[in-house]
């Protein structure tokens, strides 16, 4: 992938190749400005000629693709590919845990906490923290890349998912106003849907409980498509387990199925056919697409929007494999895409740490305390380090994100896995932690071999 170049006054110039960057450093004309993404700064040059660069964005719920391309008429030349991994679901989980702790403190026999008035209002355009994180993270990286390269335009895939059509492809007209619970209560709807029998063992003349097929502990929702009816024995036997584990290991279920002359595989297949895929990811994209579009327009650069259908058409017409980063390079109208076989820099949002210095159990009681200072021997959790261990079981060179310990023996998260117990004496700082983890993945080779140009 291309190397970002800054002039003597830290203004962006045209990115160069890795070979040219290496020659500039060897001749003493450039120094390393930043490791991730790799950027050099020239020592003997101010300003320079630039070419039109476009930043393509393919927003996603969990991963967003970014592509920096050089435009030549209707052709595009890929310079850098990025995949930005969000942490919205981690934020959502942390907020739910904090809410559970707060509710327990207020409801149990603890110190008195007066309930707050329910008159708090939300400003116009408010987004949940997990959704706001996606918009802010993408905007932050757009601003960062515009400081490293002379970006002249932005392209965003402005996609909208029809969540009702995802559930029912045949829906049309007034059916959009008639939900699946039209004229039914939830229990009556489930009784009618599942034939008034246990969805797992097939028992009929027994009280039936409302059951979550995908448990809440595994990310299941309260949507009616995730609800079913189960007898008390199956409900207790399944518990918080998954569907596959329940049908393969539960002996009581096998006895009840044998008594009803039913096949376990057939019953499991029936339950899975009735399930519908969750729409959480589609809802997140729908809720943030216009907010992100407004944030990109606020940068002052011209922003164009492309549909998901146009992106897919470009990708299939040119024979390009589907990845988040390559989708970003295919956003909008174009004729050809060249040099797209470059490696992709995966950027994972990790956060800058936590103010919480106490670890809690699942009941909210303290189980451990973290050290008050965040730096140990000049290192902080999240820094990118390079450890050169000369001898011992962990001898070798380990590069990655560090997690500091008070003892001075750190853990390093490398591409091959975590390496524990590395002394701080062997660590060399590469880049200070900025709330992200970086990993460079190999390029995807085309069917015709390396160096092929797709047109």
mmCIF file with all atom_site columns, C-alpha atoms in Angstrom, residues 101-255:
data_model
loop_
_atom_site.group_PDB
_atom_site.id
_atom_site.type_symbol
_atom_site.label_atom_id
_atom_site.label_alt_id
_atom_site.label_comp_id
_atom_site.label_asym_id
_atom_site.label_entity_id
_atom_site.label_seq_id
_atom_site.pdbx_PDB_ins_code
_atom_site.Cartn_x
_atom_site.Cartn_y
_atom_site.Cartn_z
_atom_site.occupancy
_atom_site.B_iso_or_equiv
_atom_site.pdbx_formal_charge
_atom_site.auth_seq_id
_atom_site.auth_comp_id
_atom_site.auth_asym_id
_atom_site.auth_atom_id
_atom_site.pdbx_PDB_model_num
ATOM 1   C CA . UNK A 1 101 ? -26.022 -2.443  38.670 1.00 0.00 ? 101 UNK A CA 1
ATOM 2   C CA . UNK A 1 102 ? -27.866 0.830   39.162 1.00 0.00 ? 102 UNK A CA 1
ATOM 3   C CA . UNK A 1 103 ? -31.264 -0.860  39.326 1.00 0.00 ? 103 UNK A CA 1
ATOM 4   C CA . UNK A 1 104 ? -30.030 -3.366  41.844 1.00 0.00 ? 104 UNK A CA 1
ATOM 5   C CA . UNK A 1 105 ? -28.689 -0.634  44.123 1.00 0.00 ? 105 UNK A CA 1
ATOM 6   C CA . UNK A 1 106 ? -32.052 1.119   44.084 1.00 0.00 ? 106 UNK A CA 1
ATOM 7   C CA . UNK A 1 107 ? -34.259 -1.937  44.551 1.00 0.00 ? 107 UNK A CA 1
ATOM 8   C CA . UNK A 1 108 ? -32.288 -3.876  47.146 1.00 0.00 ? 108 UNK A CA 1
ATOM 9   C CA . UNK A 1 109 ? -32.040 -3.046  50.819 1.00 0.00 ? 109 UNK A CA 1
ATOM 10  C CA . UNK A 1 110 ? -29.111 -0.673  50.380 1.00 0.00 ? 110 UNK A CA 1
ATOM 11  C CA . UNK A 1 111 ? -28.632 2.980   51.125 1.00 0.00 ? 111 UNK A CA 1
ATOM 12  C CA . UNK A 1 112 ? -31.550 5.108   50.056 1.00 0.00 ? 112 UNK A CA 1
ATOM 13  C CA . UNK A 1 113 ? -31.386 6.515   46.559 1.00 0.00 ? 113 UNK A CA 1
ATOM 14  C CA . UNK A 1 114 ? -34.246 8.772   45.546 1.00 0.00 ? 114 UNK A CA 1
ATOM 15  C CA . UNK A 1 115 ? -35.594 7.992   42.064 1.00 0.00 ? 115 UNK A CA 1
ATOM 16  C CA . UNK A 1 116 ? -34.867 10.586  39.428 1.00 0.00 ? 116 UNK A CA 1
ATOM 17  C CA . UNK A 1 117 ? -37.701 12.366  37.697 1.00 0.00 ? 117 UNK A CA 1
ATOM 18  C CA . UNK A 1 118 ? -38.564 10.981  34.311 1.00 0.00 ? 118 UNK A CA 1
ATOM 19  C CA . UNK A 1 119 ? -38.590 14.384  32.637 1.00 0.00 ? 119 UNK A CA 1
ATOM 20  C CA . UNK A 1 120 ? -35.251 14.279  30.860 1.00 0.00 ? 120 UNK A CA 1
ATOM 21  C CA . UNK A 1 121 ? -35.556 15.177  27.181 1.00 0.00 ? 121 UNK A CA 1
ATOM 22  C CA . UNK A 1 122 ? -33.272 14.280  24.320 1.00 0.00 ? 122 UNK A CA 1
ATOM 23  C CA . UNK A 1 123 ? -32.097 16.841  21.788 1.00 0.00 ? 123 UNK A CA 1
ATOM 24  C CA . UNK A 1 124 ? -33.137 16.671  18.178 1.00 0.00 ? 124 UNK A CA 1
ATOM 25  C CA . UNK A 1 125 ? -31.071 14.173  16.247 1.00 0.00 ? 125 UNK A CA 1
ATOM 26  C CA . UNK A 1 126 ? -30.078 12.234  19.365 1.00 0.00 ? 126 UNK A CA 1
ATOM 27  C CA . UNK A 1 127 ? -28.483 8.844   18.756 1.00 0.00 ? 127 UNK A CA 1
ATOM 28  C CA . UNK A 1 128 ? -27.788 6.036   21.191 1.00 0.00 ? 128 UNK A CA 1
ATOM 29  C CA . UNK A 1 129 ? -24.126 5.954   22.339 1.00 0.00 ? 129 UNK A CA 1
ATOM 30  C CA . UNK A 1 130 ? -23.436 2.779   20.363 1.00 0.00 ? 130 UNK A CA 1
ATOM 31  C CA . UNK A 1 131 ? -24.744 4.431   17.173 1.00 0.00 ? 131 UNK A CA 1
ATOM 32  C CA . UNK A 1 132 ? -23.091 7.781   17.872 1.00 0.00 ? 132 UNK A CA 1
ATOM 33  C CA . UNK A 1 133 ? -19.793 5.916   18.235 1.00 0.00 ? 133 UNK A CA 1
ATOM 34  C CA . UNK A 1 134 ? -20.042 4.679   14.641 1.00 0.00 ? 134 UNK A CA 1
ATOM 35  C CA . UNK A 1 135 ? -20.609 8.170   13.264 1.00 0.00 ? 135 UNK A CA 1
ATOM 36  C CA . UNK A 1 136 ? -17.890 9.767   15.398 1.00 0.00 ? 136 UNK A CA 1
ATOM 37  C CA . UNK A 1 137 ? -15.322 7.067   14.593 1.00 0.00 ? 137 UNK A CA 1
ATOM 38  C CA . UNK A 1 138 ? -15.849 7.309   10.836 1.00 0.00 ? 138 UNK A CA 1
ATOM 39  C CA . UNK A 1 139 ? -15.762 11.108  10.965 1.00 0.00 ? 139 UNK A CA 1
ATOM 40  C CA . UNK A 1 140 ? -12.559 11.057  13.037 1.00 0.00 ? 140 UNK A CA 1
ATOM 41  C CA . UNK A 1 141 ? -10.793 8.830   10.506 1.00 0.00 ? 141 UNK A CA 1
ATOM 42  C CA . UNK A 1 142 ? -12.009 10.925  7.594  1.00 0.00 ? 142 UNK A CA 1
ATOM 43  C CA . UNK A 1 143 ? -10.486 13.977  9.265  1.00 0.00 ? 143 UNK A CA 1
ATOM 44  C CA . UNK A 1 144 ? -7.282  12.077  10.002 1.00 0.00 ? 144 UNK A CA 1
ATOM 45  C CA . UNK A 1 145 ? -6.878  10.881  6.413  1.00 0.00 ? 145 UNK A CA 1
ATOM 46  C CA . UNK A 1 146 ? -7.562  14.353  5.028  1.00 0.00 ? 146 UNK A CA 1
ATOM 47  C CA . UNK A 1 147 ? -4.650  15.615  7.157  1.00 0.00 ? 147 UNK A CA 1
ATOM 48  C CA . UNK A 1 148 ? -2.370  12.911  5.739  1.00 0.00 ? 148 UNK A CA 1
ATOM 49  C CA . UNK A 1 149 ? -3.393  13.064  2.059  1.00 0.00 ? 149 UNK A CA 1
ATOM 50  C CA . UNK A 1 150 ? -4.761  15.805  -0.233 1.00 0.00 ? 150 UNK A CA 1
ATOM 51  C CA . UNK A 1 151 ? -8.302  14.417  -0.426 1.00 0.00 ? 151 UNK A CA 1
ATOM 52  C CA . UNK A 1 152 ? -10.492 16.418  -2.798 1.00 0.00 ? 152 UNK A CA 1
ATOM 53  C CA . UNK A 1 153 ? -13.799 14.492  -2.682 1.00 0.00 ? 153 UNK A CA 1
ATOM 54  C CA . UNK A 1 154 ? -15.697 11.924  -0.639 1.00 0.00 ? 154 UNK A CA 1
ATOM 55  C CA . UNK A 1 155 ? -18.020 9.152   -1.811 1.00 0.00 ? 155 UNK A CA 1
ATOM 56  C CA . UNK A 1 156 ? -20.422 7.463   0.617  1.00 0.00 ? 156 UNK A CA 1
ATOM 57  C CA . UNK A 1 157 ? -22.599 4.451   0.014  1.00 0.00 ? 157 UNK A CA 1
ATOM 58  C CA . UNK A 1 158 ? -25.981 5.697   1.181  1.00 0.00 ? 158 UNK A CA 1
ATOM 59  C CA . UNK A 1 159 ? -27.824 2.423   1.589  1.00 0.00 ? 159 UNK A CA 1
ATOM 60  C CA . UNK A 1 160 ? -31.234 1.867   3.114  1.00 0.00 ? 160 UNK A CA 1
ATOM 61  C CA . UNK A 1 161 ? -32.557 -1.519  4.233  1.00 0.00 ? 161 UNK A CA 1
ATOM 62  C CA . UNK A 1 162 ? -36.274 -2.321  3.994  1.00 0.00 ? 162 UNK A CA 1
ATOM 63  C CA . UNK A 1 163 ? -36.572 -4.288  7.237  1.00 0.00 ? 163 UNK A CA 1
ATOM 64  C CA . UNK A 1 164 ? -40.140 -5.447  6.537  1.00 0.00 ? 164 UNK A CA 1
ATOM 65  C CA . UNK A 1 165 ? -39.158 -6.747  3.104  1.00 0.00 ? 165 UNK A CA 1
ATOM 66  C CA . UNK A 1 166 ? -36.262 -8.616  4.727  1.00 0.00 ? 166 UNK A CA 1
ATOM 67  C CA . UNK A 1 167 ? -38.862 -10.414 6.838  1.00 0.00 ? 167 UNK A CA 1
ATOM 68  C CA . UNK A 1 168 ? -41.401 -10.916 4.019  1.00 0.00 ? 168 UNK A CA 1
ATOM 69  C CA . UNK A 1 169 ? -40.182 -10.458 0.418  1.00 0.00 ? 169 UNK A CA 1
ATOM 70  C CA . UNK A 1 170 ? -43.787 -10.559 -0.868 1.00 0.00 ? 170 UNK A CA 1
ATOM 71  C CA . UNK A 1 171 ? -44.983 -7.593  1.200  1.00 0.00 ? 171 UNK A CA 1
ATOM 72  C CA . UNK A 1 172 ? -46.590 -4.703  -0.677 1.00 0.00 ? 172 UNK A CA 1
ATOM 73  C CA . UNK A 1 173 ? -49.118 -1.896  -0.351 1.00 0.00 ? 173 UNK A CA 1
ATOM 74  C CA . UNK A 1 174 ? -51.272 -1.783  2.763  1.00 0.00 ? 174 UNK A CA 1
ATOM 75  C CA . UNK A 1 175 ? -49.481 -4.822  4.188  1.00 0.00 ? 175 UNK A CA 1
ATOM 76  C CA . UNK A 1 176 ? -46.746 -2.425  5.364  1.00 0.00 ? 176 UNK A CA 1
ATOM 77  C CA . UNK A 1 177 ? -49.301 -1.073  7.865  1.00 0.00 ? 177 UNK A CA 1
ATOM 78  C CA . UNK A 1 178 ? -50.368 -4.519  9.053  1.00 0.00 ? 178 UNK A CA 1
ATOM 79  C CA . UNK A 1 179 ? -47.763 -6.163  11.234 1.00 0.00 ? 179 UNK A CA 1
ATOM 80  C CA . UNK A 1 180 ? -47.478 -9.860  11.949 1.00 0.00 ? 180 UNK A CA 1
ATOM 81  C CA . UNK A 1 181 ? -49.468 -9.376  15.192 1.00 0.00 ? 181 UNK A CA 1
ATOM 82  C CA . UNK A 1 182 ? -52.538 -7.856  13.486 1.00 0.00 ? 182 UNK A CA 1
ATOM 83  C CA . UNK A 1 183 ? -55.562 -9.118  15.477 1.00 0.00 ? 183 UNK A CA 1
ATOM 84  C CA . UNK A 1 184 ? -53.499 -11.322 17.780 1.00 0.00 ? 184 UNK A CA 1
ATOM 85  C CA . UNK A 1 185 ? -51.962 -11.150 21.175 1.00 0.00 ? 185 UNK A CA 1
ATOM 86  C CA . UNK A 1 186 ? -48.424 -12.469 21.393 1.00 0.00 ? 186 UNK A CA 1
ATOM 87  C CA . UNK A 1 187 ? -49.369 -15.753 23.057 1.00 0.00 ? 187 UNK A CA 1
ATOM 88  C CA . UNK A 1 188 ? -52.311 -16.361 20.751 1.00 0.00 ? 188 UNK A CA 1
ATOM 89  C CA . UNK A 1 189 ? -50.112 -15.567 17.771 1.00 0.00 ? 189 UNK A CA 1
ATOM 90  C CA . UNK A 1 190 ? -47.524 -18.105 18.934 1.00 0.00 ? 190 UNK A CA 1
ATOM 91  C CA . UNK A 1 191 ? -50.206 -20.738 19.616 1.00 0.00 ? 191 UNK A CA 1
ATOM 92  C CA . UNK A 1 192 ? -51.509 -20.328 16.102 1.00 0.00 ? 192 UNK A CA 1
ATOM 93  C CA . UNK A 1 193 ? -48.032 -20.243 14.561 1.00 0.00 ? 193 UNK A CA 1
ATOM 94  C CA . UNK A 1 194 ? -46.680 -23.351 16.303 1.00 0.00 ? 194 UNK A CA 1
ATOM 95  C CA . UNK A 1 195 ? -49.889 -25.433 16.148 1.00 0.00 ? 195 UNK A CA 1
ATOM 96  C CA . UNK A 1 196 ? -50.519 -25.302 19.933 1.00 0.00 ? 196 UNK A CA 1
ATOM 97  C CA . UNK A 1 197 ? -47.736 -27.762 20.639 1.00 0.00 ? 197 UNK A CA 1
ATOM 98  C CA . UNK A 1 198 ? -44.221 -27.675 22.044 1.00 0.00 ? 198 UNK A CA 1
ATOM 99  C CA . UNK A 1 199 ? -41.860 -26.599 19.283 1.00 0.00 ? 199 UNK A CA 1
ATOM 100 C CA . UNK A 1 200 ? -39.132 -28.928 20.563 1.00 0.00 ? 200 UNK A CA 1
ATOM 101 C CA . UNK A 1 201 ? -40.720 -32.213 21.661 1.00 0.00 ? 201 UNK A CA 1
ATOM 102 C CA . UNK A 1 202 ? -44.204 -31.947 20.096 1.00 0.00 ? 202 UNK A CA 1
ATOM 103 C CA . UNK A 1 203 ? -46.236 -32.376 23.327 1.00 0.00 ? 203 UNK A CA 1
ATOM 104 C CA . UNK A 1 204 ? -49.770 -30.975 23.036 1.00 0.00 ? 204 UNK A CA 1
ATOM 105 C CA . UNK A 1 205 ? -51.805 -31.594 26.210 1.00 0.00 ? 205 UNK A CA 1
ATOM 106 C CA . UNK A 1 206 ? -49.509 -29.644 28.522 1.00 0.00 ? 206 UNK A CA 1
ATOM 107 C CA . UNK A 1 207 ? -49.084 -26.012 29.619 1.00 0.00 ? 207 UNK A CA 1
ATOM 108 C CA . UNK A 1 208 ? -46.810 -24.129 27.221 1.00 0.00 ? 208 UNK A CA 1
ATOM 109 C CA . UNK A 1 209 ? -44.328 -21.366 28.085 1.00 0.00 ? 209 UNK A CA 1
ATOM 110 C CA . UNK A 1 210 ? -43.099 -18.565 25.842 1.00 0.00 ? 210 UNK A CA 1
ATOM 111 C CA . UNK A 1 211 ? -39.480 -19.395 24.996 1.00 0.00 ? 211 UNK A CA 1
ATOM 112 C CA . UNK A 1 212 ? -36.633 -17.470 23.356 1.00 0.00 ? 212 UNK A CA 1
ATOM 113 C CA . UNK A 1 213 ? -35.114 -19.641 20.629 1.00 0.00 ? 213 UNK A CA 1
ATOM 114 C CA . UNK A 1 214 ? -31.881 -17.635 20.650 1.00 0.00 ? 214 UNK A CA 1
ATOM 115 C CA . UNK A 1 215 ? -31.360 -16.853 24.363 1.00 0.00 ? 215 UNK A CA 1
ATOM 116 C CA . UNK A 1 216 ? -30.961 -13.297 25.519 1.00 0.00 ? 216 UNK A CA 1
ATOM 117 C CA . UNK A 1 217 ? -27.563 -14.281 26.897 1.00 0.00 ? 217 UNK A CA 1
ATOM 118 C CA . UNK A 1 218 ? -26.426 -15.044 23.332 1.00 0.00 ? 218 UNK A CA 1
ATOM 119 C CA . UNK A 1 219 ? -27.737 -11.839 21.768 1.00 0.00 ? 219 UNK A CA 1
ATOM 120 C CA . UNK A 1 220 ? -31.337 -12.889 21.124 1.00 0.00 ? 220 UNK A CA 1
ATOM 121 C CA . UNK A 1 221 ? -34.071 -10.277 20.994 1.00 0.00 ? 221 UNK A CA 1
ATOM 122 C CA . UNK A 1 222 ? -37.711 -10.008 22.072 1.00 0.00 ? 222 UNK A CA 1
ATOM 123 C CA . UNK A 1 223 ? -38.882 -9.948  18.457 1.00 0.00 ? 223 UNK A CA 1
ATOM 124 C CA . UNK A 1 224 ? -41.802 -12.240 17.827 1.00 0.00 ? 224 UNK A CA 1
ATOM 125 C CA . UNK A 1 225 ? -39.772 -14.158 15.245 1.00 0.00 ? 225 UNK A CA 1
ATOM 126 C CA . UNK A 1 226 ? -37.395 -15.211 18.063 1.00 0.00 ? 226 UNK A CA 1
ATOM 127 C CA . UNK A 1 227 ? -40.226 -16.456 20.307 1.00 0.00 ? 227 UNK A CA 1
ATOM 128 C CA . UNK A 1 228 ? -41.689 -19.930 20.376 1.00 0.00 ? 228 UNK A CA 1
ATOM 129 C CA . UNK A 1 229 ? -43.729 -22.190 22.651 1.00 0.00 ? 229 UNK A CA 1
ATOM 130 C CA . UNK A 1 230 ? -42.161 -24.908 24.778 1.00 0.00 ? 230 UNK A CA 1
ATOM 131 C CA . UNK A 1 231 ? -43.378 -27.226 27.514 1.00 0.00 ? 231 UNK A CA 1
ATOM 132 C CA . UNK A 1 232 ? -42.043 -26.666 31.002 1.00 0.00 ? 232 UNK A CA 1
ATOM 133 C CA . UNK A 1 233 ? -39.578 -29.571 30.731 1.00 0.00 ? 233 UNK A CA 1
ATOM 134 C CA . UNK A 1 234 ? -38.085 -28.308 27.467 1.00 0.00 ? 234 UNK A CA 1
ATOM 135 C CA . UNK A 1 235 ? -38.020 -24.745 28.709 1.00 0.00 ? 235 UNK A CA 1
ATOM 136 C CA . UNK A 1 236 ? -36.067 -25.723 31.814 1.00 0.00 ? 236 UNK A CA 1
ATOM 137 C CA . UNK A 1 237 ? -33.853 -28.156 29.930 1.00 0.00 ? 237 UNK A CA 1
ATOM 138 C CA . UNK A 1 238 ? -32.815 -25.654 27.280 1.00 0.00 ? 238 UNK A CA 1
ATOM 139 C CA . UNK A 1 239 ? -32.236 -22.770 29.716 1.00 0.00 ? 239 UNK A CA 1
ATOM 140 C CA . UNK A 1 240 ? -29.650 -20.364 28.301 1.00 0.00 ? 240 UNK A CA 1
ATOM 141 C CA . UNK A 1 241 ? -28.152 -22.971 25.995 1.00 0.00 ? 241 UNK A CA 1
ATOM 142 C CA . UNK A 1 242 ? -28.093 -22.889 22.239 1.00 0.00 ? 242 UNK A CA 1
ATOM 143 C CA . UNK A 1 243 ? -30.430 -24.811 19.988 1.00 0.00 ? 243 UNK A CA 1
ATOM 144 C CA . UNK A 1 244 ? -27.741 -27.202 18.699 1.00 0.00 ? 244 UNK A CA 1
ATOM 145 C CA . UNK A 1 245 ? -26.541 -28.072 22.190 1.00 0.00 ? 245 UNK A CA 1
ATOM 146 C CA . UNK A 1 246 ? -30.076 -28.677 23.426 1.00 0.00 ? 246 UNK A CA 1
ATOM 147 C CA . UNK A 1 247 ? -31.025 -31.072 20.603 1.00 0.00 ? 247 UNK A CA 1
ATOM 148 C CA . UNK A 1 248 ? -27.746 -33.022 20.747 1.00 0.00 ? 248 UNK A CA 1
ATOM 149 C CA . UNK A 1 249 ? -27.098 -33.397 24.477 1.00 0.00 ? 249 UNK A CA 1
ATOM 150 C CA . UNK A 1 250 ? -30.398 -33.240 26.371 1.00 0.00 ? 250 UNK A CA 1
ATOM 151 C CA . UNK A 1 251 ? -31.447 -36.804 27.279 1.00 0.00 ? 251 UNK A CA 1
ATOM 152 C CA . UNK A 1 252 ? -34.920 -35.811 28.476 1.00 0.00 ? 252 UNK A CA 1
ATOM 153 C CA . UNK A 1 253 ? -35.706 -34.254 25.099 1.00 0.00 ? 253 UNK A CA 1
ATOM 154 C CA . UNK A 1 254 ? -34.606 -37.397 23.277 1.00 0.00 ? 254 UNK A CA 1
ATOM 155 C CA . UNK A 1 255 ? -36.961 -39.504 25.425 1.00 0.00 ? 255 UNK A CA 1
#
